[in-house]
Tab-separated table of C-alpha atoms and ligand atoms in Angstrom:
chain	number	residue	atom	x	y	z
A	1	UNK	CA	-24.873	18.974	-9.048
A	2	UNK	CA	-25.103	15.268	-8.538
A	3	UNK	CA	-24.356	13.213	-5.397
A	4	UNK	CA	-20.966	11.687	-4.635
A	5	UNK	CA	-20.143	8.006	-4.159
A	6	UNK	CA	-19.786	8.507	-0.386
A	7	UNK	CA	-23.143	10.293	-0.309
A	8	UNK	CA	-24.785	7.399	-2.158
A	9	UNK	CA	-23.172	4.949	0.235
A	10	UNK	CA	-24.639	6.896	3.235
A	11	UNK	CA	-28.071	6.811	1.583
A	12	UNK	CA	-27.777	3.050	1.202
A	13	UNK	CA	-26.969	2.727	4.889
A	14	UNK	CA	-29.920	4.955	5.886
A	15	UNK	CA	-32.271	2.973	3.655
A	16	UNK	CA	-31.138	-0.570	4.388
A	17	UNK	CA	-29.506	-0.670	7.821
A	18	UNK	CA	-30.995	-0.483	11.340
A	19	UNK	CA	-29.963	2.515	13.442
A	20	UNK	CA	-27.686	1.435	16.240
A	21	UNK	CA	-26.922	-1.899	14.661
A	22	UNK	CA	-23.250	-1.954	13.445
A	23	UNK	CA	-23.623	-5.378	11.809
A	24	UNK	CA	-26.483	-4.136	9.608
A	25	UNK	CA	-24.447	-1.031	8.624
A	26	UNK	CA	-21.536	-3.256	7.564
A	27	UNK	CA	-23.894	-5.543	5.568
A	28	UNK	CA	-25.655	-2.607	3.906
A	29	UNK	CA	-22.328	-1.139	2.714
A	30	UNK	CA	-20.987	-4.501	1.545
A	31	UNK	CA	-24.197	-5.207	-0.380
A	32	UNK	CA	-24.201	-1.752	-1.981
A	33	UNK	CA	-20.510	-1.886	-2.954
A	34	UNK	CA	-20.702	-5.442	-4.277
A	35	UNK	CA	-23.918	-5.106	-6.275
A	36	UNK	CA	-24.377	-1.449	-7.050
A	37	UNK	CA	-21.159	0.633	-6.891
A	38	UNK	CA	-17.634	-0.422	-5.957
A	39	UNK	CA	-15.895	1.622	-3.247
A	40	UNK	CA	-12.534	1.313	-1.521
A	41	UNK	CA	-13.740	-0.132	1.853
A	42	UNK	CA	-11.629	-2.930	3.278
A	43	UNK	CA	-14.686	-5.016	2.543
A	44	UNK	CA	-16.131	-8.313	3.826
A	45	UNK	CA	-13.367	-10.773	2.937
A	46	UNK	CA	-10.450	-8.765	4.315
A	47	UNK	CA	-12.877	-7.533	7.014
A	48	UNK	CA	-13.024	-11.047	8.445
A	49	UNK	CA	-9.221	-11.005	8.828
A	50	UNK	CA	-9.398	-7.551	10.413
A	51	UNK	CA	-12.003	-8.860	12.855
A	52	UNK	CA	-9.894	-11.848	13.849
A	53	UNK	CA	-6.751	-9.795	14.418
A	54	UNK	CA	-8.728	-7.270	16.452
A	55	UNK	CA	-10.340	-9.989	18.576
A	56	UNK	CA	-6.834	-11.411	19.271
A	57	UNK	CA	-5.329	-7.965	20.169
A	58	UNK	CA	-8.371	-6.550	22.029
A	59	UNK	CA	-6.864	-3.020	21.874
A	60	UNK	CA	-7.570	-0.325	24.482
A	61	UNK	CA	-6.440	2.376	22.064
A	62	UNK	CA	-6.545	1.853	18.340
A	63	UNK	CA	-5.482	4.162	15.498
A	64	UNK	CA	-6.775	4.153	11.917
A	65	UNK	CA	-5.047	6.083	9.130
A	66	UNK	CA	-7.591	6.740	6.363
A	67	UNK	CA	-11.227	6.785	7.528
A	68	UNK	CA	-12.787	7.222	4.051
A	69	UNK	CA	-16.536	6.584	4.753
A	70	UNK	CA	-16.092	4.901	8.099
A	71	UNK	CA	-16.662	1.273	7.087
A	72	UNK	CA	-13.537	-0.013	8.851
A	73	UNK	CA	-14.039	2.425	11.728
A	74	UNK	CA	-17.411	0.661	12.344
A	75	UNK	CA	-15.811	-2.799	11.942
A	76	UNK	CA	-13.120	-1.888	14.449
A	77	UNK	CA	-15.220	0.061	16.967
A	78	UNK	CA	-17.933	-2.608	17.207
A	79	UNK	CA	-15.334	-5.051	18.536
A	80	UNK	CA	-13.707	-2.731	21.132
A	81	UNK	CA	-14.185	-3.347	24.821
A	82	UNK	CA	-16.044	-0.667	26.842
A	83	UNK	CA	-13.765	2.306	27.602
A	84	UNK	CA	-11.559	1.419	24.590
A	85	UNK	CA	-11.198	4.058	21.859
A	86	UNK	CA	-10.511	4.263	18.183
A	87	UNK	CA	-8.876	7.399	16.798
A	88	UNK	CA	-9.298	7.680	13.051
A	89	UNK	CA	-7.566	10.251	10.854
A	90	UNK	CA	-9.128	11.608	7.658
A	91	UNK	CA	-7.808	14.557	5.711
A	92	UNK	CA	-10.687	14.875	3.146
A	93	UNK	CA	-13.527	16.896	4.759
A	94	UNK	CA	-16.165	15.421	2.433
A	95	UNK	CA	-15.147	11.884	3.442
A	96	UNK	CA	-15.017	12.867	7.107
A	97	UNK	CA	-18.560	14.322	6.967
A	98	UNK	CA	-19.974	11.071	5.537
A	99	UNK	CA	-17.931	8.925	7.908
A	100	UNK	CA	-19.243	10.821	10.975
A	101	UNK	CA	-22.790	10.095	9.879
A	102	UNK	CA	-22.147	6.410	9.145
A	103	UNK	CA	-20.332	5.943	12.474
A	104	UNK	CA	-23.203	7.701	14.263
A	105	UNK	CA	-25.805	5.634	12.428
A	106	UNK	CA	-24.073	2.510	13.769
A	107	UNK	CA	-24.316	4.050	17.286
A	108	UNK	CA	-20.503	3.981	17.733
A	109	UNK	CA	-19.873	7.755	17.982
A	110	UNK	CA	-18.793	7.400	21.674
A	111	UNK	CA	-16.030	4.935	20.817
A	112	UNK	CA	-14.620	6.682	17.763
A	113	UNK	CA	-12.700	9.960	17.685
A	114	UNK	CA	-12.600	11.139	14.061
A	115	UNK	CA	-9.823	13.745	13.598
A	116	UNK	CA	-9.731	15.792	10.385
A	117	UNK	CA	-6.223	16.378	9.060
A	118	UNK	CA	-3.207	14.707	7.547
A	119	UNK	CA	-1.582	11.791	9.347
A	120	UNK	CA	1.872	13.379	9.146
A	121	UNK	CA	0.649	16.469	10.959
A	122	UNK	CA	-1.608	14.744	13.508
A	123	UNK	CA	0.517	11.764	14.657
A	124	UNK	CA	3.009	14.067	16.492
A	125	UNK	CA	0.008	15.667	18.307
A	126	UNK	CA	-1.608	12.427	19.523
A	127	UNK	CA	0.021	12.468	23.017
A	128	UNK	CA	-0.703	16.110	23.801
A	129	UNK	CA	-4.221	16.206	22.264
A	130	UNK	CA	-5.639	12.862	23.334
A	131	UNK	CA	-3.435	11.797	26.228
A	132	UNK	CA	-2.354	8.736	24.295
A	133	UNK	CA	0.737	6.981	25.746
A	134	UNK	CA	0.935	4.412	22.953
A	135	UNK	CA	-1.306	2.496	20.538
A	136	UNK	CA	-2.069	-1.195	20.882
A	137	UNK	CA	-3.320	-1.460	17.286
A	138	UNK	CA	-2.815	0.597	14.088
A	139	UNK	CA	-4.811	0.017	10.823
A	140	UNK	CA	-3.088	1.551	7.792
A	141	UNK	CA	-5.414	2.273	4.916
A	142	UNK	CA	-4.511	5.778	3.680
A	143	UNK	CA	-2.178	6.749	0.761
A	144	UNK	CA	0.048	3.727	0.220
A	145	UNK	CA	3.182	5.875	-0.083
A	146	UNK	CA	2.563	7.193	3.427
A	147	UNK	CA	2.667	3.769	5.100
A	148	UNK	CA	6.466	3.885	5.609
A	149	UNK	CA	6.900	7.531	6.644
A	150	UNK	CA	3.979	7.306	9.049
A	151	UNK	CA	5.192	4.050	10.579
A	152	UNK	CA	8.600	5.708	11.152
A	153	UNK	CA	6.818	8.741	12.614
A	154	UNK	CA	4.831	6.519	15.038
A	155	UNK	CA	8.151	4.963	16.128
A	156	UNK	CA	9.834	8.321	16.551
A	157	UNK	CA	6.914	9.752	18.553
A	158	UNK	CA	7.097	6.823	20.960
A	159	UNK	CA	3.550	5.795	20.044
A	160	UNK	CA	4.419	2.089	19.496
A	161	UNK	CA	5.155	-0.252	22.399
A	162	UNK	CA	6.285	-3.886	22.631
A	163	UNK	CA	3.477	-5.896	21.088
A	164	UNK	CA	1.763	-3.130	19.171
A	165	UNK	CA	0.127	-4.637	16.077
A	166	UNK	CA	0.212	-2.849	12.748
A	167	UNK	CA	-2.223	-4.120	10.154
A	168	UNK	CA	-1.848	-2.718	6.600
A	169	UNK	CA	-4.482	-2.921	3.874
A	170	UNK	CA	-3.707	-3.218	0.151
A	171	UNK	CA	-0.150	-4.509	0.362
A	172	UNK	CA	-0.694	-6.249	-3.046
A	173	UNK	CA	-3.370	-4.064	-4.761
A	174	UNK	CA	-2.809	-1.178	-5.255
A	175	UNK	CA	0.329	-2.314	-3.416
A	176	UNK	CA	2.714	-0.966	-0.797
A	177	UNK	CA	6.076	-2.459	-1.870
A	178	UNK	CA	8.306	-0.128	0.135
A	179	UNK	CA	6.221	-0.855	3.281
A	180	UNK	CA	6.552	-4.621	2.805
A	181	UNK	CA	10.330	-4.207	2.434
A	182	UNK	CA	10.426	-1.988	5.477
A	183	UNK	CA	8.582	-4.238	7.911
A	184	UNK	CA	9.765	-7.609	6.528
A	185	UNK	CA	13.526	-6.801	6.676
A	186	UNK	CA	13.332	-5.077	9.987
A	187	UNK	CA	14.454	-6.805	13.231
A	188	UNK	CA	12.080	-4.586	15.155
A	189	UNK	CA	9.005	-6.183	13.512
A	190	UNK	CA	7.617	-9.719	13.244
A	191	UNK	CA	5.545	-9.677	10.027
A	192	UNK	CA	3.004	-12.048	8.483
A	193	UNK	CA	1.029	-11.807	5.254
A	194	UNK	CA	-2.700	-12.715	5.217
A	195	UNK	CA	-3.768	-13.439	1.581
A	196	UNK	CA	-7.218	-12.389	0.520
A	197	UNK	CA	-8.764	-10.418	-2.330
A	198	UNK	CA	-9.346	-6.817	-3.244
A	199	UNK	CA	-12.725	-5.735	-1.764
A	200	UNK	CA	-15.724	-6.994	-3.785
A	201	UNK	CA	-13.520	-8.503	-6.505
A	202	UNK	CA	-11.519	-11.636	-7.380
A	203	UNK	CA	-8.333	-9.621	-7.724
A	204	UNK	CA	-5.562	-10.736	-5.305
A	205	UNK	CA	-4.860	-8.507	-2.320
A	206	UNK	CA	-4.039	-9.041	1.359
A	207	UNK	CA	-3.203	-7.633	4.741
A	208	UNK	CA	0.225	-7.481	6.349
A	209	UNK	CA	0.310	-7.863	10.123
A	210	UNK	CA	3.455	-6.586	11.799
A	211	UNK	CA	4.114	-6.807	15.549
A	212	UNK	CA	6.467	-4.166	16.991
A	213	UNK	CA	9.095	-5.967	19.101
A	214	UNK	CA	11.176	-3.116	20.560
B	1	LIG	C1	-2.162	11.682	4.662
B	1	LIG	N1	-3.519	11.232	5.071
B	1	LIG	N2	-3.945	11.310	6.332
B	1	LIG	C2	-5.203	10.827	6.349
B	1	LIG	C3	-5.595	10.424	5.064
B	1	LIG	C4	-6.752	9.910	4.492
B	1	LIG	C5	-6.823	9.700	3.115
B	1	LIG	C6	-8.128	9.204	2.488
B	1	LIG	O1	-8.843	8.364	3.332
B	1	LIG	C7	-7.838	8.505	1.182
B	1	LIG	C8	-8.163	9.106	-0.003
B	1	LIG	C9	-7.872	8.432	-1.203
B	1	LIG	C10	-7.178	7.201	-1.202
B	1	LIG	C11	-6.830	6.633	0.026
B	1	LIG	C12	-6.023	5.414	0.075
B	1	LIG	N3	-6.749	4.148	-0.343
B	1	LIG	C13	-6.525	3.727	-1.546
B	1	LIG	O2	-5.967	4.368	-2.422
B	1	LIG	C14	-7.175	2.409	-1.907
B	1	LIG	C15	-7.319	2.089	-3.259
B	1	LIG	C16	-7.905	0.866	-3.656
B	1	LIG	C17	-8.044	0.581	-5.131
B	1	LIG	C18	-7.768	-0.714	-5.576
B	1	LIG	C19	-7.872	-0.984	-6.955
B	1	LIG	C20	-8.314	-0.028	-7.811
B	1	LIG	F1	-8.479	-0.305	-9.122
B	1	LIG	C21	-8.598	1.296	-7.373
B	1	LIG	C22	-8.455	1.588	-6.019
B	1	LIG	C23	-8.356	-0.021	-2.720
B	1	LIG	C24	-8.210	0.320	-1.344
B	1	LIG	O3	-8.649	-0.592	-0.362
B	1	LIG	C25	-7.605	1.472	-0.929
B	1	LIG	O4	-7.474	1.712	0.405
B	1	LIG	C26	-7.190	7.267	1.248
B	1	LIG	C27	-5.712	9.966	2.316
B	1	LIG	C28	-4.543	10.467	2.888
B	1	LIG	C29	-4.474	10.708	4.238
B	2	LIG	MG1	-7.775	-0.042	1.486
């Protein structure tokens, strides 16, 4: 049987990037997905917004919901201070297998903990399994109809603290209308929309940044 899109993305990284160089891994994926085969990475345009929010927050513990092939895991982990960690949750074993290899190729395996499973099952286990008190930063990029339930779950599990930053991908395309309603009409969040475009296209999309105030 033929290869999968994630497998072809990994091949492009192994062919065009330099081992241990996260920047070259990011460029290799962006080049491949822009010129050869589209894939649902946050991409270079929205990636610059992700980078700037991360630099501002400088998280000690970051959470990512939806690893896919690890593109945003690499973008996030490359900017973390020493001793800081990214926990990324992926339920699809095929995606997780590729992501592990791409994260390792970038040399970031010591900063990233990839956990296989569904966010709804794993979020309640974060404290006991990883000794997490709370997250400083959360990147939401999994199923768009899970953004609201998982944000509520993070609240209920006491995993958000005053100042925690949530950054949500795709709030315009494919869209996360319930999530926008939830964070924008909620006194416990200070929200701001960062306009951009859907990865590798001219279609409108953007990121919503929401700061937990409680
Ligand atoms: C519960 N749980 N826990 C962990 C976890 C992890 C996953 C997977 O990582 C996974 C699998 C499939 C889809 C997604 C969500 N992403 C998208 O659907 C998306 C679409 C598009 C787009 C835009 C325009 C198009 F025309 C087509 C696709 C652009 C984007 O940037 C996206 O992120 C995430 C799923 C549920 C999970
Ligand atoms: Mg996305």
